[in-house]
mmCIF file with all atom_site columns, C-alpha atoms and ligand atoms in Angstrom:
data_model
loop_
_atom_site.group_PDB
_atom_site.id
_atom_site.type_symbol
_atom_site.label_atom_id
_atom_site.label_alt_id
_atom_site.label_comp_id
_atom_site.label_asym_id
_atom_site.label_entity_id
_atom_site.label_seq_id
_atom_site.pdbx_PDB_ins_code
_atom_site.Cartn_x
_atom_site.Cartn_y
_atom_site.Cartn_z
_atom_site.occupancy
_atom_site.B_iso_or_equiv
_atom_site.pdbx_formal_charge
_atom_site.auth_seq_id
_atom_site.auth_comp_id
_atom_site.auth_asym_id
_atom_site.auth_atom_id
_atom_site.pdbx_PDB_model_num
ATOM   1   C  CA  . MET A 1 1   ? -23.253 -36.980 8.025  1.00 47.00 ? 13  MET A CA  1
ATOM   2   C  CA  . SER A 1 2   ? -22.809 -40.719 7.565  1.00 61.00 ? 14  SER A CA  1
ATOM   3   C  CA  . PRO A 1 3   ? -21.033 -42.423 10.445 1.00 76.00 ? 15  PRO A CA  1
ATOM   4   C  CA  . GLY A 1 4   ? -18.626 -43.989 7.981  1.00 90.00 ? 16  GLY A CA  1
ATOM   5   C  CA  . CYS A 1 5   ? -17.727 -46.961 5.842  1.00 94.00 ? 17  CYS A CA  1
ATOM   6   C  CA  . ILE A 1 6   ? -16.764 -50.316 7.314  1.00 97.00 ? 18  ILE A CA  1
ATOM   7   C  CA  . VAL A 1 7   ? -15.290 -53.295 5.496  1.00 98.00 ? 19  VAL A CA  1
ATOM   8   C  CA  . VAL A 1 8   ? -16.010 -56.731 6.961  1.00 98.00 ? 20  VAL A CA  1
ATOM   9   C  CA  . VAL A 1 9   ? -13.553 -59.470 5.906  1.00 98.00 ? 21  VAL A CA  1
ATOM   10  C  CA  . GLU A 1 10  ? -15.048 -62.782 7.008  1.00 97.00 ? 22  GLU A CA  1
ATOM   11  C  CA  . ASP A 1 11  ? -15.456 -66.099 5.177  1.00 97.00 ? 23  ASP A CA  1
ATOM   12  C  CA  . GLU A 1 12  ? -18.308 -67.371 7.368  1.00 95.00 ? 24  GLU A CA  1
ATOM   13  C  CA  . GLU A 1 13  ? -21.280 -65.858 5.583  1.00 96.00 ? 25  GLU A CA  1
ATOM   14  C  CA  . SER A 1 14  ? -23.674 -66.025 8.525  1.00 95.00 ? 26  SER A CA  1
ATOM   15  C  CA  . ILE A 1 15  ? -21.271 -64.105 10.767 1.00 94.00 ? 27  ILE A CA  1
ATOM   16  C  CA  . ALA A 1 16  ? -20.462 -61.578 8.047  1.00 96.00 ? 28  ALA A CA  1
ATOM   17  C  CA  . ALA A 1 17  ? -24.168 -60.996 7.434  1.00 96.00 ? 29  ALA A CA  1
ATOM   18  C  CA  . ALA A 1 18  ? -24.990 -60.632 11.140 1.00 95.00 ? 30  ALA A CA  1
ATOM   19  C  CA  . VAL A 1 19  ? -22.160 -58.141 11.671 1.00 96.00 ? 31  VAL A CA  1
ATOM   20  C  CA  . ALA A 1 20  ? -23.066 -56.186 8.545  1.00 97.00 ? 32  ALA A CA  1
ATOM   21  C  CA  . ASP A 1 21  ? -26.768 -56.040 9.449  1.00 96.00 ? 33  ASP A CA  1
ATOM   22  C  CA  . ARG A 1 22  ? -26.030 -54.733 12.892 1.00 96.00 ? 34  ARG A CA  1
ATOM   23  C  CA  . LEU A 1 23  ? -23.588 -52.102 11.626 1.00 96.00 ? 35  LEU A CA  1
ATOM   24  C  CA  . ARG A 1 24  ? -25.992 -51.005 8.875  1.00 96.00 ? 36  ARG A CA  1
ATOM   25  C  CA  . SER A 1 25  ? -28.773 -50.615 11.435 1.00 95.00 ? 37  SER A CA  1
ATOM   26  C  CA  . GLU A 1 26  ? -26.483 -48.092 13.162 1.00 94.00 ? 38  GLU A CA  1
ATOM   27  C  CA  . GLY A 1 27  ? -26.110 -46.158 9.904  1.00 94.00 ? 39  GLY A CA  1
ATOM   28  C  CA  . TYR A 1 28  ? -22.727 -47.408 8.707  1.00 96.00 ? 40  TYR A CA  1
ATOM   29  C  CA  . ARG A 1 29  ? -22.097 -48.248 5.077  1.00 96.00 ? 41  ARG A CA  1
ATOM   30  C  CA  . VAL A 1 30  ? -20.800 -51.811 5.040  1.00 97.00 ? 42  VAL A CA  1
ATOM   31  C  CA  . GLU A 1 31  ? -19.015 -53.837 2.375  1.00 97.00 ? 43  GLU A CA  1
ATOM   32  C  CA  . ILE A 1 32  ? -18.120 -57.514 2.765  1.00 98.00 ? 44  ILE A CA  1
ATOM   33  C  CA  . ALA A 1 33  ? -15.213 -59.564 1.412  1.00 97.00 ? 45  ALA A CA  1
ATOM   34  C  CA  . GLY A 1 34  ? -15.191 -63.363 1.778  1.00 96.00 ? 46  GLY A CA  1
ATOM   35  C  CA  . ASP A 1 35  ? -11.438 -64.009 1.634  1.00 96.00 ? 47  ASP A CA  1
ATOM   36  C  CA  . GLY A 1 36  ? -8.179  -62.261 2.401  1.00 96.00 ? 48  GLY A CA  1
ATOM   37  C  CA  . LEU A 1 37  ? -7.127  -61.127 -1.050 1.00 96.00 ? 49  LEU A CA  1
ATOM   38  C  CA  . ALA A 1 38  ? -10.606 -59.800 -1.809 1.00 97.00 ? 50  ALA A CA  1
ATOM   39  C  CA  . GLY A 1 39  ? -10.441 -57.979 1.529  1.00 97.00 ? 51  GLY A CA  1
ATOM   40  C  CA  . VAL A 1 40  ? -7.194  -56.213 0.623  1.00 96.00 ? 52  VAL A CA  1
ATOM   41  C  CA  . GLU A 1 41  ? -8.586  -55.219 -2.789 1.00 96.00 ? 53  GLU A CA  1
ATOM   42  C  CA  . LEU A 1 42  ? -11.848 -54.028 -1.257 1.00 96.00 ? 54  LEU A CA  1
ATOM   43  C  CA  . CYS A 1 43  ? -9.959  -51.835 1.216  1.00 95.00 ? 55  CYS A CA  1
ATOM   44  C  CA  . GLN A 1 44  ? -7.905  -50.295 -1.601 1.00 93.00 ? 56  GLN A CA  1
ATOM   45  C  CA  . ARG A 1 45  ? -11.102 -49.445 -3.469 1.00 94.00 ? 57  ARG A CA  1
ATOM   46  C  CA  . ALA A 1 46  ? -13.494 -48.505 -0.637 1.00 94.00 ? 58  ALA A CA  1
ATOM   47  C  CA  . ARG A 1 47  ? -10.952 -46.763 1.641  1.00 92.00 ? 59  ARG A CA  1
ATOM   48  C  CA  . PRO A 1 48  ? -12.968 -47.712 4.737  1.00 94.00 ? 60  PRO A CA  1
ATOM   49  C  CA  . ASP A 1 49  ? -12.916 -45.890 8.069  1.00 91.00 ? 61  ASP A CA  1
ATOM   50  C  CA  . LEU A 1 50  ? -12.501 -49.217 9.871  1.00 94.00 ? 62  LEU A CA  1
ATOM   51  C  CA  . VAL A 1 51  ? -12.007 -52.907 9.038  1.00 96.00 ? 63  VAL A CA  1
ATOM   52  C  CA  . VAL A 1 52  ? -13.561 -55.846 10.920 1.00 97.00 ? 64  VAL A CA  1
ATOM   53  C  CA  . LEU A 1 53  ? -11.176 -58.682 10.069 1.00 96.00 ? 65  LEU A CA  1
ATOM   54  C  CA  . ASP A 1 54  ? -11.501 -62.395 10.744 1.00 95.00 ? 66  ASP A CA  1
ATOM   55  C  CA  . LEU A 1 55  ? -8.157  -64.006 11.580 1.00 93.00 ? 67  LEU A CA  1
ATOM   56  C  CA  . MET A 1 56  ? -8.731  -67.380 9.893  1.00 92.00 ? 68  MET A CA  1
ATOM   57  C  CA  . LEU A 1 57  ? -9.399  -66.742 6.226  1.00 94.00 ? 69  LEU A CA  1
ATOM   58  C  CA  . PRO A 1 58  ? -8.887  -68.758 3.058  1.00 92.00 ? 70  PRO A CA  1
ATOM   59  C  CA  . GLY A 1 59  ? -6.003  -67.499 0.927  1.00 87.00 ? 71  GLY A CA  1
ATOM   60  C  CA  . LEU A 1 60  ? -4.231  -64.734 2.816  1.00 91.00 ? 72  LEU A CA  1
ATOM   61  C  CA  . ASP A 1 61  ? -4.673  -65.043 6.559  1.00 90.00 ? 73  ASP A CA  1
ATOM   62  C  CA  . GLY A 1 62  ? -5.877  -62.153 8.716  1.00 92.00 ? 74  GLY A CA  1
ATOM   63  C  CA  . LEU A 1 63  ? -2.388  -61.163 9.843  1.00 89.00 ? 75  LEU A CA  1
ATOM   64  C  CA  . GLU A 1 64  ? -1.141  -60.739 6.294  1.00 91.00 ? 76  GLU A CA  1
ATOM   65  C  CA  . VAL A 1 65  ? -4.335  -58.877 5.361  1.00 93.00 ? 77  VAL A CA  1
ATOM   66  C  CA  . CYS A 1 66  ? -3.799  -56.578 8.352  1.00 91.00 ? 78  CYS A CA  1
ATOM   67  C  CA  . ARG A 1 67  ? -0.204  -55.882 7.263  1.00 86.00 ? 79  ARG A CA  1
ATOM   68  C  CA  . ARG A 1 68  ? -1.169  -55.130 3.683  1.00 90.00 ? 80  ARG A CA  1
ATOM   69  C  CA  . ILE A 1 69  ? -4.048  -52.850 4.693  1.00 89.00 ? 81  ILE A CA  1
ATOM   70  C  CA  . GLN A 1 70  ? -1.821  -50.928 7.106  1.00 82.00 ? 82  GLN A CA  1
ATOM   71  C  CA  . ALA A 1 71  ? 0.964   -50.633 4.532  1.00 80.00 ? 83  ALA A CA  1
ATOM   72  C  CA  . GLU A 1 72  ? -1.487  -48.937 2.182  1.00 75.00 ? 84  GLU A CA  1
ATOM   73  C  CA  . ARG A 1 73  ? -2.802  -46.347 4.658  1.00 76.00 ? 85  ARG A CA  1
ATOM   74  C  CA  . PRO A 1 74  ? -3.294  -46.350 8.451  1.00 76.00 ? 86  PRO A CA  1
ATOM   75  C  CA  . THR A 1 75  ? -6.743  -47.836 9.032  1.00 85.00 ? 87  THR A CA  1
ATOM   76  C  CA  . PRO A 1 76  ? -8.280  -48.965 12.329 1.00 88.00 ? 88  PRO A CA  1
ATOM   77  C  CA  . VAL A 1 77  ? -8.633  -52.769 12.429 1.00 91.00 ? 89  VAL A CA  1
ATOM   78  C  CA  . LEU A 1 78  ? -10.710 -54.918 14.786 1.00 93.00 ? 90  LEU A CA  1
ATOM   79  C  CA  . ILE A 1 79  ? -9.646  -58.584 14.582 1.00 92.00 ? 91  ILE A CA  1
ATOM   80  C  CA  . LEU A 1 80  ? -12.027 -61.471 15.228 1.00 93.00 ? 92  LEU A CA  1
ATOM   81  C  CA  . THR A 1 81  ? -10.477 -64.639 16.638 1.00 90.00 ? 93  THR A CA  1
ATOM   82  C  CA  . ALA A 1 82  ? -11.969 -68.098 17.202 1.00 88.00 ? 94  ALA A CA  1
ATOM   83  C  CA  . ARG A 1 83  ? -10.262 -68.744 20.552 1.00 83.00 ? 95  ARG A CA  1
ATOM   84  C  CA  . ASP A 1 84  ? -8.694  -66.846 23.428 1.00 78.00 ? 96  ASP A CA  1
ATOM   85  C  CA  . THR A 1 85  ? -5.420  -68.656 22.661 1.00 79.00 ? 97  THR A CA  1
ATOM   86  C  CA  . GLU A 1 86  ? -5.360  -66.988 19.247 1.00 79.00 ? 98  GLU A CA  1
ATOM   87  C  CA  . THR A 1 87  ? -5.799  -63.617 20.865 1.00 73.00 ? 99  THR A CA  1
ATOM   88  C  CA  . ASP A 1 88  ? -2.903  -64.457 23.203 1.00 69.00 ? 100 ASP A CA  1
ATOM   89  C  CA  . LEU A 1 89  ? -0.746  -65.290 20.194 1.00 73.00 ? 101 LEU A CA  1
ATOM   90  C  CA  . LEU A 1 90  ? -1.576  -61.998 18.498 1.00 74.00 ? 102 LEU A CA  1
ATOM   91  C  CA  . VAL A 1 91  ? -0.908  -60.106 21.707 1.00 67.00 ? 103 VAL A CA  1
ATOM   92  C  CA  . GLY A 1 92  ? 2.534   -61.737 21.826 1.00 61.00 ? 104 GLY A CA  1
ATOM   93  C  CA  . LEU A 1 93  ? 3.255   -60.728 18.246 1.00 67.00 ? 105 LEU A CA  1
ATOM   94  C  CA  . GLY A 1 94  ? 2.089   -57.176 18.763 1.00 66.00 ? 106 GLY A CA  1
ATOM   95  C  CA  . VAL A 1 95  ? 0.315   -57.104 15.401 1.00 70.00 ? 107 VAL A CA  1
ATOM   96  C  CA  . GLY A 1 96  ? -1.102  -53.813 14.250 1.00 70.00 ? 108 GLY A CA  1
ATOM   97  C  CA  . ALA A 1 97  ? -4.748  -54.276 15.137 1.00 81.00 ? 109 ALA A CA  1
ATOM   98  C  CA  . ASP A 1 98  ? -6.675  -51.745 17.204 1.00 82.00 ? 110 ASP A CA  1
ATOM   99  C  CA  . ASP A 1 99  ? -8.798  -54.240 19.089 1.00 85.00 ? 111 ASP A CA  1
ATOM   100 C  CA  . TYR A 1 100 ? -9.660  -57.942 19.303 1.00 86.00 ? 112 TYR A CA  1
ATOM   101 C  CA  . MET A 1 101 ? -12.862 -59.875 19.914 1.00 89.00 ? 113 MET A CA  1
ATOM   102 C  CA  . THR A 1 102 ? -13.141 -63.626 20.479 1.00 89.00 ? 114 THR A CA  1
ATOM   103 C  CA  . LYS A 1 103 ? -16.015 -65.551 18.866 1.00 91.00 ? 115 LYS A CA  1
ATOM   104 C  CA  . PRO A 1 104 ? -18.776 -65.928 19.787 1.00 92.00 ? 116 PRO A CA  1
ATOM   105 C  CA  . PHE A 1 105 ? -19.296 -62.248 20.487 1.00 91.00 ? 117 PHE A CA  1
ATOM   106 C  CA  . SER A 1 106 ? -22.376 -60.101 20.860 1.00 91.00 ? 118 SER A CA  1
ATOM   107 C  CA  . PRO A 1 107 ? -23.028 -57.893 17.805 1.00 90.00 ? 119 PRO A CA  1
ATOM   108 C  CA  . ARG A 1 108 ? -24.060 -55.154 20.230 1.00 90.00 ? 120 ARG A CA  1
ATOM   109 C  CA  . GLU A 1 109 ? -20.621 -55.274 21.874 1.00 91.00 ? 121 GLU A CA  1
ATOM   110 C  CA  . LEU A 1 110 ? -18.951 -55.229 18.467 1.00 94.00 ? 122 LEU A CA  1
ATOM   111 C  CA  . VAL A 1 111 ? -20.887 -52.112 17.466 1.00 94.00 ? 123 VAL A CA  1
ATOM   112 C  CA  . ALA A 1 112 ? -19.932 -50.450 20.763 1.00 91.00 ? 124 ALA A CA  1
ATOM   113 C  CA  . ARG A 1 113 ? -16.250 -51.169 20.181 1.00 91.00 ? 125 ARG A CA  1
ATOM   114 C  CA  . VAL A 1 114 ? -16.376 -50.014 16.559 1.00 93.00 ? 126 VAL A CA  1
ATOM   115 C  CA  . GLY A 1 115 ? -17.985 -46.771 17.713 1.00 91.00 ? 127 GLY A CA  1
ATOM   116 C  CA  . ALA A 1 116 ? -15.352 -46.261 20.417 1.00 86.00 ? 128 ALA A CA  1
ATOM   117 C  CA  . ILE A 1 117 ? -12.478 -46.759 17.952 1.00 85.00 ? 129 ILE A CA  1
ATOM   118 C  CA  . LEU A 1 118 ? -13.986 -44.382 15.387 1.00 86.00 ? 130 LEU A CA  1
ATOM   119 C  CA  . ARG A 1 119 ? -14.709 -41.663 17.962 1.00 82.00 ? 131 ARG A CA  1
ATOM   120 C  CA  . ARG A 1 120 ? -11.158 -41.855 19.194 1.00 78.00 ? 132 ARG A CA  1
ATOM   121 C  CA  . VAL A 1 121 ? -9.604  -41.651 15.755 1.00 75.00 ? 133 VAL A CA  1
ATOM   122 C  CA  . ALA A 1 122 ? -11.829 -38.685 14.923 1.00 73.00 ? 134 ALA A CA  1
ATOM   123 C  CA  . ARG A 1 123 ? -10.634 -36.674 17.909 1.00 68.00 ? 135 ARG A CA  1
ATOM   124 C  CA  . SER A 1 124 ? -8.169  -34.257 16.456 1.00 49.00 ? 136 SER A CA  1
ATOM   125 C  CA  . ALA A 1 125 ? -4.740  -33.740 17.910 1.00 42.00 ? 137 ALA A CA  1
ATOM   126 C  CA  . GLU A 1 126 ? -5.594  -30.072 18.422 1.00 45.00 ? 138 GLU A CA  1
ATOM   127 C  CA  . GLU A 1 127 ? -8.485  -30.991 20.726 1.00 57.00 ? 139 GLU A CA  1
ATOM   128 C  CA  . ALA A 1 128 ? -6.122  -33.114 22.776 1.00 54.00 ? 140 ALA A CA  1
ATOM   129 C  CA  . GLY A 1 129 ? -3.968  -30.019 23.262 1.00 54.00 ? 141 GLY A CA  1
ATOM   130 C  CA  . ALA A 1 130 ? -0.806  -31.784 22.174 1.00 57.00 ? 142 ALA A CA  1
ATOM   131 C  CA  . PRO A 1 131 ? 2.226   -29.661 21.267 1.00 61.00 ? 143 PRO A CA  1
ATOM   132 C  CA  . PRO A 1 132 ? 2.911   -29.436 17.506 1.00 68.00 ? 144 PRO A CA  1
ATOM   133 C  CA  . ARG A 1 133 ? 5.983   -31.699 17.802 1.00 77.00 ? 145 ARG A CA  1
ATOM   134 C  CA  . PHE A 1 134 ? 7.775   -33.364 20.626 1.00 78.00 ? 146 PHE A CA  1
ATOM   135 C  CA  . ARG A 1 135 ? 10.544  -35.843 21.299 1.00 83.00 ? 147 ARG A CA  1
ATOM   136 C  CA  . VAL A 1 136 ? 10.902  -38.739 23.745 1.00 83.00 ? 148 VAL A CA  1
ATOM   137 C  CA  . GLY A 1 137 ? 14.285  -40.416 23.705 1.00 82.00 ? 149 GLY A CA  1
ATOM   138 C  CA  . ASP A 1 138 ? 15.166  -40.950 20.032 1.00 86.00 ? 150 ASP A CA  1
ATOM   139 C  CA  . VAL A 1 139 ? 11.488  -40.834 18.998 1.00 88.00 ? 151 VAL A CA  1
ATOM   140 C  CA  . GLU A 1 140 ? 10.046  -37.687 17.422 1.00 88.00 ? 152 GLU A CA  1
ATOM   141 C  CA  . VAL A 1 141 ? 6.269   -37.236 17.227 1.00 85.00 ? 153 VAL A CA  1
ATOM   142 C  CA  . GLU A 1 142 ? 4.159   -34.835 15.167 1.00 82.00 ? 154 GLU A CA  1
ATOM   143 C  CA  . PRO A 1 143 ? 0.575   -35.146 16.486 1.00 78.00 ? 155 PRO A CA  1
ATOM   144 C  CA  . ALA A 1 144 ? -1.126  -33.056 13.788 1.00 72.00 ? 156 ALA A CA  1
ATOM   145 C  CA  . THR A 1 145 ? -0.027  -35.441 11.041 1.00 75.00 ? 157 THR A CA  1
ATOM   146 C  CA  . ARG A 1 146 ? 0.326   -38.502 13.312 1.00 79.00 ? 158 ARG A CA  1
ATOM   147 C  CA  . ARG A 1 147 ? 3.891   -38.879 12.023 1.00 83.00 ? 159 ARG A CA  1
ATOM   148 C  CA  . VAL A 1 148 ? 6.458   -40.676 14.130 1.00 90.00 ? 160 VAL A CA  1
ATOM   149 C  CA  . ARG A 1 149 ? 10.176  -40.877 13.439 1.00 90.00 ? 161 ARG A CA  1
ATOM   150 C  CA  . ARG A 1 150 ? 12.842  -42.838 15.237 1.00 92.00 ? 162 ARG A CA  1
ATOM   151 C  CA  . SER A 1 151 ? 16.404  -41.678 14.657 1.00 88.00 ? 163 SER A CA  1
ATOM   152 C  CA  . GLY A 1 152 ? 15.123  -39.866 11.577 1.00 84.00 ? 164 GLY A CA  1
ATOM   153 C  CA  . GLU A 1 153 ? 13.391  -42.926 10.096 1.00 89.00 ? 165 GLU A CA  1
ATOM   154 C  CA  . THR A 1 154 ? 9.597   -42.785 9.596  1.00 88.00 ? 166 THR A CA  1
ATOM   155 C  CA  . ILE A 1 155 ? 7.757   -45.406 11.663 1.00 89.00 ? 167 ILE A CA  1
ATOM   156 C  CA  . HIS A 1 156 ? 4.204   -46.448 10.785 1.00 85.00 ? 168 HIS A CA  1
ATOM   157 C  CA  . LEU A 1 157 ? 1.942   -46.678 13.823 1.00 86.00 ? 169 LEU A CA  1
ATOM   158 C  CA  . THR A 1 158 ? -1.698  -47.708 13.741 1.00 84.00 ? 170 THR A CA  1
ATOM   159 C  CA  . PRO A 1 159 ? -4.150  -45.070 15.014 1.00 82.00 ? 171 PRO A CA  1
ATOM   160 C  CA  . THR A 1 160 ? -4.461  -46.866 18.338 1.00 86.00 ? 172 THR A CA  1
ATOM   161 C  CA  . GLU A 1 161 ? -0.709  -47.323 18.745 1.00 90.00 ? 173 GLU A CA  1
ATOM   162 C  CA  . PHE A 1 162 ? -0.319  -43.614 18.135 1.00 89.00 ? 174 PHE A CA  1
ATOM   163 C  CA  . ASP A 1 163 ? -2.997  -42.713 20.697 1.00 88.00 ? 175 ASP A CA  1
ATOM   164 C  CA  . LEU A 1 164 ? -1.478  -45.061 23.287 1.00 91.00 ? 176 LEU A CA  1
ATOM   165 C  CA  . LEU A 1 165 ? 1.939   -43.468 22.763 1.00 91.00 ? 177 LEU A CA  1
ATOM   166 C  CA  . THR A 1 166 ? 0.626   -39.915 23.104 1.00 87.00 ? 178 THR A CA  1
ATOM   167 C  CA  . CYS A 1 167 ? -1.445  -40.900 26.165 1.00 88.00 ? 179 CYS A CA  1
ATOM   168 C  CA  . LEU A 1 168 ? 1.596   -42.357 27.932 1.00 89.00 ? 180 LEU A CA  1
ATOM   169 C  CA  . VAL A 1 169 ? 3.759   -39.402 26.921 1.00 84.00 ? 181 VAL A CA  1
ATOM   170 C  CA  . GLY A 1 170 ? 1.054   -36.989 28.068 1.00 80.00 ? 182 GLY A CA  1
ATOM   171 C  CA  . HIS A 1 171 ? 1.290   -38.477 31.560 1.00 82.00 ? 183 HIS A CA  1
ATOM   172 C  CA  . GLY A 1 172 ? 5.052   -37.904 31.616 1.00 78.00 ? 184 GLY A CA  1
ATOM   173 C  CA  . GLY A 1 173 ? 6.313   -41.025 33.353 1.00 81.00 ? 185 GLY A CA  1
ATOM   174 C  CA  . THR A 1 174 ? 3.301   -41.522 35.647 1.00 87.00 ? 186 THR A CA  1
ATOM   175 C  CA  . VAL A 1 175 ? 2.241   -45.191 35.793 1.00 93.00 ? 187 VAL A CA  1
ATOM   176 C  CA  . LEU A 1 176 ? -1.162  -45.875 34.225 1.00 93.00 ? 188 LEU A CA  1
ATOM   177 C  CA  . THR A 1 177 ? -3.085  -49.074 34.920 1.00 93.00 ? 189 THR A CA  1
ATOM   178 C  CA  . ARG A 1 178 ? -4.429  -51.129 32.034 1.00 91.00 ? 190 ARG A CA  1
ATOM   179 C  CA  . GLN A 1 179 ? -7.941  -50.065 33.042 1.00 89.00 ? 191 GLN A CA  1
ATOM   180 C  CA  . GLN A 1 180 ? -6.954  -46.386 32.952 1.00 90.00 ? 192 GLN A CA  1
ATOM   181 C  CA  . LEU A 1 181 ? -5.393  -46.865 29.524 1.00 91.00 ? 193 LEU A CA  1
ATOM   182 C  CA  . LEU A 1 182 ? -8.474  -48.706 28.268 1.00 88.00 ? 194 LEU A CA  1
ATOM   183 C  CA  . ALA A 1 183 ? -10.680 -45.862 29.461 1.00 86.00 ? 195 ALA A CA  1
ATOM   184 C  CA  . GLN A 1 184 ? -8.474  -43.073 28.102 1.00 86.00 ? 196 GLN A CA  1
ATOM   185 C  CA  . VAL A 1 185 ? -7.244  -44.579 24.842 1.00 87.00 ? 197 VAL A CA  1
ATOM   186 C  CA  . TRP A 1 186 ? -9.998  -47.022 23.879 1.00 82.00 ? 198 TRP A CA  1
ATOM   187 C  CA  . GLY A 1 187 ? -12.900 -45.227 25.567 1.00 78.00 ? 199 GLY A CA  1
ATOM   188 C  CA  . TYR A 1 188 ? -14.083 -48.352 27.400 1.00 73.00 ? 200 TYR A CA  1
ATOM   189 C  CA  . GLY A 1 189 ? -15.496 -48.236 30.896 1.00 63.00 ? 201 GLY A CA  1
ATOM   190 C  CA  . GLY A 1 190 ? -14.587 -51.263 33.018 1.00 55.00 ? 202 GLY A CA  1
ATOM   191 C  CA  . GLY A 1 191 ? -14.684 -54.876 31.868 1.00 55.00 ? 203 GLY A CA  1
ATOM   192 C  CA  . SER A 1 192 ? -12.096 -56.867 29.969 1.00 64.00 ? 204 SER A CA  1
ATOM   193 C  CA  . GLY A 1 193 ? -9.521  -55.812 27.447 1.00 73.00 ? 205 GLY A CA  1
ATOM   194 C  CA  . ALA A 1 194 ? -6.266  -55.851 29.416 1.00 78.00 ? 206 ALA A CA  1
ATOM   195 C  CA  . ARG A 1 195 ? -4.641  -58.040 26.775 1.00 81.00 ? 207 ARG A CA  1
ATOM   196 C  CA  . THR A 1 196 ? -5.512  -55.500 24.129 1.00 84.00 ? 208 THR A CA  1
ATOM   197 C  CA  . VAL A 1 197 ? -3.404  -52.994 26.060 1.00 89.00 ? 209 VAL A CA  1
ATOM   198 C  CA  . ASP A 1 198 ? -0.539  -55.501 26.374 1.00 89.00 ? 210 ASP A CA  1
ATOM   199 C  CA  . SER A 1 199 ? -0.655  -56.164 22.654 1.00 87.00 ? 211 SER A CA  1
ATOM   200 C  CA  . HIS A 1 200 ? -0.303  -52.503 21.791 1.00 90.00 ? 212 HIS A CA  1
ATOM   201 C  CA  . VAL A 1 201 ? 2.542   -51.995 24.255 1.00 93.00 ? 213 VAL A CA  1
ATOM   202 C  CA  . GLN A 1 202 ? 4.321   -54.913 22.559 1.00 91.00 ? 214 GLN A CA  1
ATOM   203 C  CA  . ALA A 1 203 ? 3.795   -53.283 19.187 1.00 90.00 ? 215 ALA A CA  1
ATOM   204 C  CA  . LEU A 1 204 ? 5.192   -49.951 20.389 1.00 93.00 ? 216 LEU A CA  1
ATOM   205 C  CA  . ARG A 1 205 ? 8.270   -51.692 21.795 1.00 93.00 ? 217 ARG A CA  1
ATOM   206 C  CA  . ARG A 1 206 ? 8.802   -53.611 18.576 1.00 91.00 ? 218 ARG A CA  1
ATOM   207 C  CA  . LYS A 1 207 ? 8.537   -50.467 16.458 1.00 91.00 ? 219 LYS A CA  1
ATOM   208 C  CA  . LEU A 1 208 ? 10.087  -47.843 18.720 1.00 92.00 ? 220 LEU A CA  1
ATOM   209 C  CA  . GLY A 1 209 ? 12.539  -49.789 20.870 1.00 90.00 ? 221 GLY A CA  1
ATOM   210 C  CA  . PRO A 1 210 ? 12.220  -52.050 23.911 1.00 89.00 ? 222 PRO A CA  1
ATOM   211 C  CA  . ASP A 1 211 ? 12.951  -49.370 26.511 1.00 88.00 ? 223 ASP A CA  1
ATOM   212 C  CA  . LEU A 1 212 ? 10.417  -46.691 25.611 1.00 89.00 ? 224 LEU A CA  1
ATOM   213 C  CA  . VAL A 1 213 ? 7.538   -48.141 27.631 1.00 93.00 ? 225 VAL A CA  1
ATOM   214 C  CA  . ARG A 1 214 ? 8.249   -49.456 31.121 1.00 93.00 ? 226 ARG A CA  1
ATOM   215 C  CA  . THR A 1 215 ? 6.220   -52.302 32.669 1.00 93.00 ? 227 THR A CA  1
ATOM   216 C  CA  . VAL A 1 216 ? 5.417   -51.749 36.332 1.00 91.00 ? 228 VAL A CA  1
ATOM   217 C  CA  . HIS A 1 217 ? 4.567   -55.271 37.445 1.00 90.00 ? 229 HIS A CA  1
ATOM   218 C  CA  . GLY A 1 218 ? 1.163   -55.624 38.998 1.00 86.00 ? 230 GLY A CA  1
ATOM   219 C  CA  . VAL A 1 219 ? 0.329   -52.005 38.193 1.00 90.00 ? 231 VAL A CA  1
ATOM   220 C  CA  . GLY A 1 220 ? 0.584   -51.035 34.539 1.00 93.00 ? 232 GLY A CA  1
ATOM   221 C  CA  . TYR A 1 221 ? 2.737   -49.061 32.128 1.00 95.00 ? 233 TYR A CA  1
ATOM   222 C  CA  . ALA A 1 222 ? 4.614   -45.790 31.970 1.00 92.00 ? 234 ALA A CA  1
ATOM   223 C  CA  . ILE A 1 223 ? 6.715   -43.963 29.426 1.00 89.00 ? 235 ILE A CA  1
ATOM   224 C  CA  . ASP A 1 224 ? 10.367  -44.357 30.339 1.00 82.00 ? 236 ASP A CA  1
ATOM   225 C  CA  . ALA A 1 225 ? 12.183  -41.678 28.413 1.00 63.00 ? 237 ALA A CA  1
ATOM   226 C  CA  . GLY A 1 226 ? 11.710  -38.693 30.712 1.00 55.00 ? 238 GLY A CA  1
ATOM   227 C  CA  . ALA A 1 227 ? 9.492   -35.733 29.979 1.00 51.00 ? 239 ALA A CA  1
ATOM   228 C  CA  . PRO A 1 228 ? 8.781   -34.893 26.334 1.00 57.00 ? 240 PRO A CA  1
ATOM   229 C  CA  . GLU A 1 229 ? 10.879  -32.070 24.937 1.00 62.00 ? 241 GLU A CA  1
ATOM   230 C  CA  . PRO A 1 230 ? 9.913   -29.812 22.058 1.00 62.00 ? 242 PRO A CA  1
ATOM   231 C  CA  . ALA A 1 231 ? 11.509  -31.178 18.892 1.00 60.00 ? 243 ALA A CA  1
ATOM   232 C  CA  . SER A 1 232 ? 13.960  -28.927 17.098 1.00 54.00 ? 244 SER A CA  1
HETATM 233 CA CA1 . CA  B 2 .   ? -12.916 -67.714 9.291  1.00 83.02 ? 323 CA  B CA1 1
#
């Protein structure tokens, strides 16, 4: 079986070509768009398993492209930024990307991260042993369909946001360090990526309320709504 289809949205042709070559050598089907609008259209047509998205694009910028792609259907997104400060900005906004890499990056590392995201998304909720539905505070979660509702209203979470939420809930209030979350949710061993965790916590707070995830300063994060209860 093919490992999947990846769309690369990047206006710098040499970077797009290098990323595409590397991904193709791993067996992925790859399609490239050179600006934001073309990227959105390509995603509608190709329905990729993952999108590698440059932040600075002519026309629509990466953030708007990310929003439009996610509005269409939940798709894992890895955002490329030119500077660490851009990554910091995105982390603060809690945009719906699954991971970030700052240029210049090693294509080998990019392929490793793409693989980790895809493996995680492919893991079914049944394998994780999650209950069919549960509730934390005013948030109701249905793992099989990855549906989340808050006070009855449907909330769209990215695949990684969903996995982070279920990981925190699964540990029932126990504090997890950023490194533990990276290992369990992203599948990374060691190294950097703490800001990626922060970014996703921000996104969960923005979408599900500021009090759901508790920051334990100097340690990490925990769910702060008590133990999950079966939803009625
Ligand atoms: Ca660019």
